[in-house]
């Protein structure tokens, strides 16, 4: 971390944050293993990327700021500002029937609280959902019929945050929706099979082992290391059933 300190000092003296890119590139692999190579924003497994570290608070410029903003340069080498990200979430792209990517976006719910120099970060309330926040992920779900992302909340402010995040993180990118949909189809099939086997196992112990095997698959789908686990939890919550207390137990376990 001496390198991070040296790079931060250079930026404080007017240097370009990108000159210290080796600092976050070195951390890339450590960030990747935390969630088994999943992008922290869209939960897609990243197979290849040479630009996989996103600065949650942009380091060069902030296009949402009311006044000219040269970026949260003082956080360029602060690992708490790093998010492991695929290029679809991280980089701006337009065309080909799709649009999205975070780039230099960082809207706040209250722009008047924007920091332009080092200060208490908690004075800002980011509009974007933060994968490092303990609760934010619960505000996103997906439609089981097509895998499109959707807000998982009725609160109007949270809804705005979810919708903005879907747009800026490009979570509605069609190939991602397709993969999410595949995961949803598998989950639904497993839950239906699990329900059937659970009922059978009530009268015939032979089915218990099969039911347990299916429950294990569902458990894996909602494990935080699995692709789209946040959305799978959202869908599984919707499939809770008083005749099947094991579903709730899986969600709690
Ligand atoms: Zn992503």
Coordinates of C-alpha atoms and ligand atoms in Angstrom, one line a residue:
X1 CA 0.0 0.0 0.0
X2 CA 3.1 2.2 0.0
X3 CA 2.5 2.5 -3.8
X4 CA -1.1 3.7 -3.2
X5 CA 0.2 6.3 -0.8
X6 CA 2.9 7.5 -3.2
X7 CA 0.3 7.6 -6.1
X8 CA -2.2 9.5 -3.9
X9 CA 0.5 12.1 -3.0
X10 CA 1.3 12.6 -6.7
X11 CA -2.4 13.3 -7.4
X12 CA -2.7 15.7 -4.4
X13 CA 0.2 17.6 -6.0
X14 CA -1.7 17.9 -9.3
X15 CA -0.9 14.6 -11.0
X16 CA -3.3 12.5 -13.2
X17 CA -5.0 9.7 -11.3
X18 CA -4.7 7.4 -14.3
X19 CA -0.9 7.5 -14.0
X20 CA -1.3 5.3 -10.9
X21 CA -3.6 2.8 -12.6
X22 CA -1.1 0.0 -11.7
X23 CA -2.3 0.4 -8.0
X24 CA -5.9 -0.7 -8.7
X25 CA -4.9 -3.1 -11.4
X26 CA -2.8 -5.0 -8.8
X27 CA -5.8 -5.3 -6.6
X28 CA -8.0 -6.5 -9.4
X29 CA -7.5 -10.2 -8.7
X30 CA -8.0 -9.8 -4.9
X31 CA -11.3 -8.0 -5.6
X32 CA -12.3 -10.7 -8.1
X33 CA -12.1 -13.6 -5.7
X34 CA -14.3 -12.0 -3.2
X35 CA -17.4 -12.9 -5.2
X36 CA -16.0 -15.7 -7.5
X37 CA -15.3 -13.4 -10.4
X38 CA -18.8 -11.8 -10.4
X39 CA -19.2 -8.2 -11.5
X40 CA -20.4 -6.5 -8.2
X41 CA -23.0 -4.5 -10.1
X42 CA -24.7 -6.9 -12.5
X43 CA -23.6 -10.2 -10.9
X44 CA -22.5 -11.6 -14.3
X45 CA -19.3 -13.7 -14.1
X46 CA -16.5 -11.7 -15.8
X47 CA -14.6 -14.0 -18.1
X48 CA -12.2 -11.5 -19.5
X49 CA -11.5 -7.9 -18.7
X50 CA -8.4 -5.7 -18.4
X51 CA -10.3 -2.8 -16.9
X52 CA -12.3 -4.4 -14.1
X53 CA -11.9 -1.9 -11.3
X54 CA -14.6 0.8 -11.1
X55 CA -14.1 3.8 -9.0
X56 CA -17.5 4.2 -7.3
X57 CA -16.9 7.9 -6.9
X58 CA -15.4 8.8 -10.3
X59 CA -11.8 9.8 -10.2
X60 CA -11.5 12.2 -13.2
X61 CA -14.8 14.0 -13.7
X62 CA -18.3 13.9 -12.5
X63 CA -20.9 14.6 -15.2
X64 CA -23.8 14.8 -12.7
X65 CA -22.2 17.6 -10.6
X66 CA -24.0 20.9 -10.7
X67 CA -20.6 22.7 -10.9
X68 CA -17.5 21.7 -12.8
X69 CA -16.1 18.7 -10.9
X70 CA -12.6 17.3 -11.5
X71 CA -13.5 14.0 -9.8
X72 CA -13.0 12.5 -6.4
X73 CA -9.3 12.5 -7.0
X74 CA -8.4 12.1 -3.4
X75 CA -10.2 8.6 -3.5
X76 CA -8.4 7.4 -6.6
X77 CA -6.2 5.0 -4.6
X78 CA -8.6 4.4 -1.7
X79 CA -9.6 0.7 -1.9
X80 CA -13.0 1.4 -0.2
X81 CA -13.8 3.3 -3.5
X82 CA -13.0 0.3 -5.7
X83 CA -15.8 -2.0 -7.1
X84 CA -15.0 -5.0 -9.2
X85 CA -17.0 -4.4 -12.4
X86 CA -17.5 -5.7 -16.0
X87 CA -17.0 -3.3 -18.8
X88 CA -20.8 -3.2 -19.6
X89 CA -21.5 -1.7 -16.2
X90 CA -18.4 0.4 -16.0
X91 CA -17.9 1.9 -19.5
X92 CA -20.3 4.1 -21.4
X93 CA -21.6 2.6 -24.6
X94 CA -24.3 3.7 -27.0
X95 CA -25.6 2.2 -30.2
X96 CA -26.4 -1.3 -31.2
X97 CA -29.9 -0.9 -29.7
X98 CA -28.5 -0.4 -26.2
X99 CA -27.3 2.3 -24.0
X100 CA -25.7 2.4 -20.5
X101 CA -22.5 2.2 -18.5
X102 CA -21.4 4.2 -15.5
X103 CA -18.3 6.0 -16.7
X104 CA -18.3 9.4 -15.0
X105 CA -21.9 9.3 -13.7
X106 CA -22.4 9.8 -10.0
X107 CA -25.8 11.4 -9.2
X108 CA -26.7 12.3 -5.7
X109 CA -30.2 12.5 -4.2
X110 CA -29.4 16.0 -2.9
X111 CA -26.9 17.7 -5.2
X112 CA -26.4 20.5 -2.7
X113 CA -24.4 18.0 -0.5
X114 CA -21.9 17.3 -3.2
X115 CA -18.2 17.1 -2.1
X116 CA -15.7 18.9 -4.3
X117 CA -12.8 18.3 -1.9
X118 CA -12.0 15.8 0.8
X119 CA -14.7 15.7 3.4
X120 CA -17.1 13.4 5.2
X121 CA -18.5 11.0 2.5
X122 CA -21.6 10.3 4.5
X123 CA -22.8 13.9 3.8
X124 CA -23.5 12.6 0.3
X125 CA -26.4 10.2 -0.5
X126 CA -25.6 8.5 -3.8
X127 CA -28.5 7.8 -6.1
X128 CA -26.7 4.7 -7.4
X129 CA -27.1 1.5 -5.5
X130 CA -23.8 0.5 -3.9
X131 CA -22.8 -3.2 -4.0
X132 CA -20.8 -2.6 -0.9
X133 CA -23.8 -1.4 1.1
X134 CA -25.4 -4.0 3.2
X135 CA -29.0 -3.4 2.1
X136 CA -28.9 -1.8 -1.3
X137 CA -28.8 -5.1 -3.3
X138 CA -32.3 -5.9 -1.9
X139 CA -33.8 -3.0 -3.9
X140 CA -33.3 -4.8 -7.2
X141 CA -35.2 -7.7 -8.5
X142 CA -36.0 -9.1 -12.0
X143 CA -39.0 -10.2 -13.9
X144 CA -39.3 -14.0 -14.0
X145 CA -40.8 -14.0 -17.5
X146 CA -37.8 -12.3 -19.3
X147 CA -35.0 -11.6 -16.8
X148 CA -35.4 -7.8 -17.1
X149 CA -34.3 -6.0 -13.9
X150 CA -36.9 -4.1 -11.9
X151 CA -37.1 -2.2 -8.6
X152 CA -37.9 -4.5 -5.6
X153 CA -39.4 -1.8 -3.5
X154 CA -42.5 0.3 -3.2
X155 CA -40.7 3.2 -1.6
X156 CA -40.6 6.1 -4.1
X157 CA -37.1 7.2 -3.3
X158 CA -35.7 3.6 -3.3
X159 CA -37.5 3.0 -6.6
X160 CA -35.8 6.0 -8.1
X161 CA -32.4 4.7 -6.9
X162 CA -33.1 1.3 -8.4
X163 CA -34.4 2.6 -11.7
X164 CA -31.4 5.0 -12.1
X165 CA -29.0 2.2 -11.3
X166 CA -30.6 -0.1 -13.8
X167 CA -30.1 2.6 -16.5
X168 CA -26.6 3.7 -15.5
X169 CA -25.2 0.3 -14.7
X170 CA -26.7 -1.0 -17.9
X171 CA -28.4 -3.8 -16.1
X172 CA -31.1 -4.1 -18.8
X173 CA -28.5 -5.0 -21.4
X174 CA -30.2 -7.7 -23.4
X175 CA -27.6 -10.5 -23.1
X176 CA -27.5 -10.0 -19.4
X177 CA -31.3 -10.2 -19.2
X178 CA -31.2 -13.4 -21.2
X179 CA -28.7 -15.0 -18.7
X180 CA -30.7 -13.7 -15.8
X181 CA -33.8 -15.3 -17.4
X182 CA -32.0 -18.6 -17.8
X183 CA -31.1 -18.5 -14.1
X184 CA -34.7 -17.6 -13.2
X185 CA -36.1 -20.5 -15.3
X186 CA -33.8 -23.0 -13.6
X187 CA -34.7 -21.6 -10.2
X188 CA -38.5 -21.8 -10.8
X189 CA -38.2 -25.4 -12.2
X190 CA -36.2 -26.4 -9.1
X191 CA -38.6 -24.8 -6.7
X192 CA -41.6 -26.6 -8.4
X193 CA -39.7 -29.9 -8.3
X194 CA -38.7 -29.2 -4.7
X195 CA -42.3 -28.6 -3.7
X196 CA -43.5 -31.8 -5.4
X197 CA -40.8 -33.9 -3.7
X198 CA -41.3 -32.2 -0.4
X199 CA -45.0 -33.2 -0.4
X200 CA -44.1 -36.8 -1.5
X201 CA -41.4 -37.0 1.2
X202 CA -44.1 -36.3 3.9
X203 CA -45.6 -39.8 3.3
X204 CA -42.7 -41.6 1.7
X205 CA -39.2 -41.2 3.1
X206 CA -37.7 -42.4 -0.1
X207 CA -38.2 -39.0 -1.6
X208 CA -36.5 -37.2 1.1
X209 CA -33.0 -37.5 -0.4
X210 CA -34.2 -36.3 -3.8
X211 CA -35.9 -33.3 -2.2
X212 CA -32.7 -32.5 -0.3
X213 CA -30.7 -32.6 -3.5
X214 CA -33.0 -30.1 -5.2
X215 CA -33.1 -27.9 -2.1
X216 CA -29.3 -27.9 -2.3
X217 CA -29.4 -26.6 -5.9
X218 CA -31.7 -23.8 -4.9
X219 CA -29.4 -23.0 -2.0
X220 CA -26.5 -22.7 -4.4
X221 CA -28.5 -20.4 -6.7
X222 CA -29.1 -17.9 -3.9
X223 CA -25.5 -18.1 -2.6
X224 CA -23.9 -14.7 -2.9
X225 CA -21.1 -16.2 -5.0
X226 CA -23.5 -17.4 -7.7
X227 CA -24.5 -15.3 -10.8
X228 CA -27.6 -13.1 -10.2
X229 CA -28.0 -14.4 -6.6
X230 CA -29.6 -11.1 -5.6
X231 CA -32.4 -11.4 -8.2
X232 CA -32.7 -15.2 -7.4
X233 CA -33.3 -14.3 -3.7
X234 CA -35.9 -11.7 -4.9
X235 CA -37.7 -14.4 -7.0
X236 CA -37.5 -17.1 -4.3
X237 CA -39.0 -14.7 -1.8
X238 CA -42.0 -14.4 -4.2
X239 CA -42.4 -18.2 -4.2
X240 CA -42.7 -18.6 -0.4
X241 CA -45.6 -20.8 0.6
X242 CA -47.0 -21.6 4.0
X243 CA -47.2 -25.3 2.9
X244 CA -43.5 -25.2 2.2
X245 CA -41.6 -23.8 5.2
X246 CA -38.4 -25.1 3.8
X247 CA -38.3 -22.2 1.3
X248 CA -38.2 -19.7 4.0
X249 CA -35.6 -21.8 5.9
X250 CA -33.4 -21.7 2.7
X251 CA -33.7 -17.9 2.6
X252 CA -32.8 -17.5 6.2
X253 CA -30.0 -20.1 6.2
Ligands
LIG1 ZN1 -21.5 -5.8 -14.7

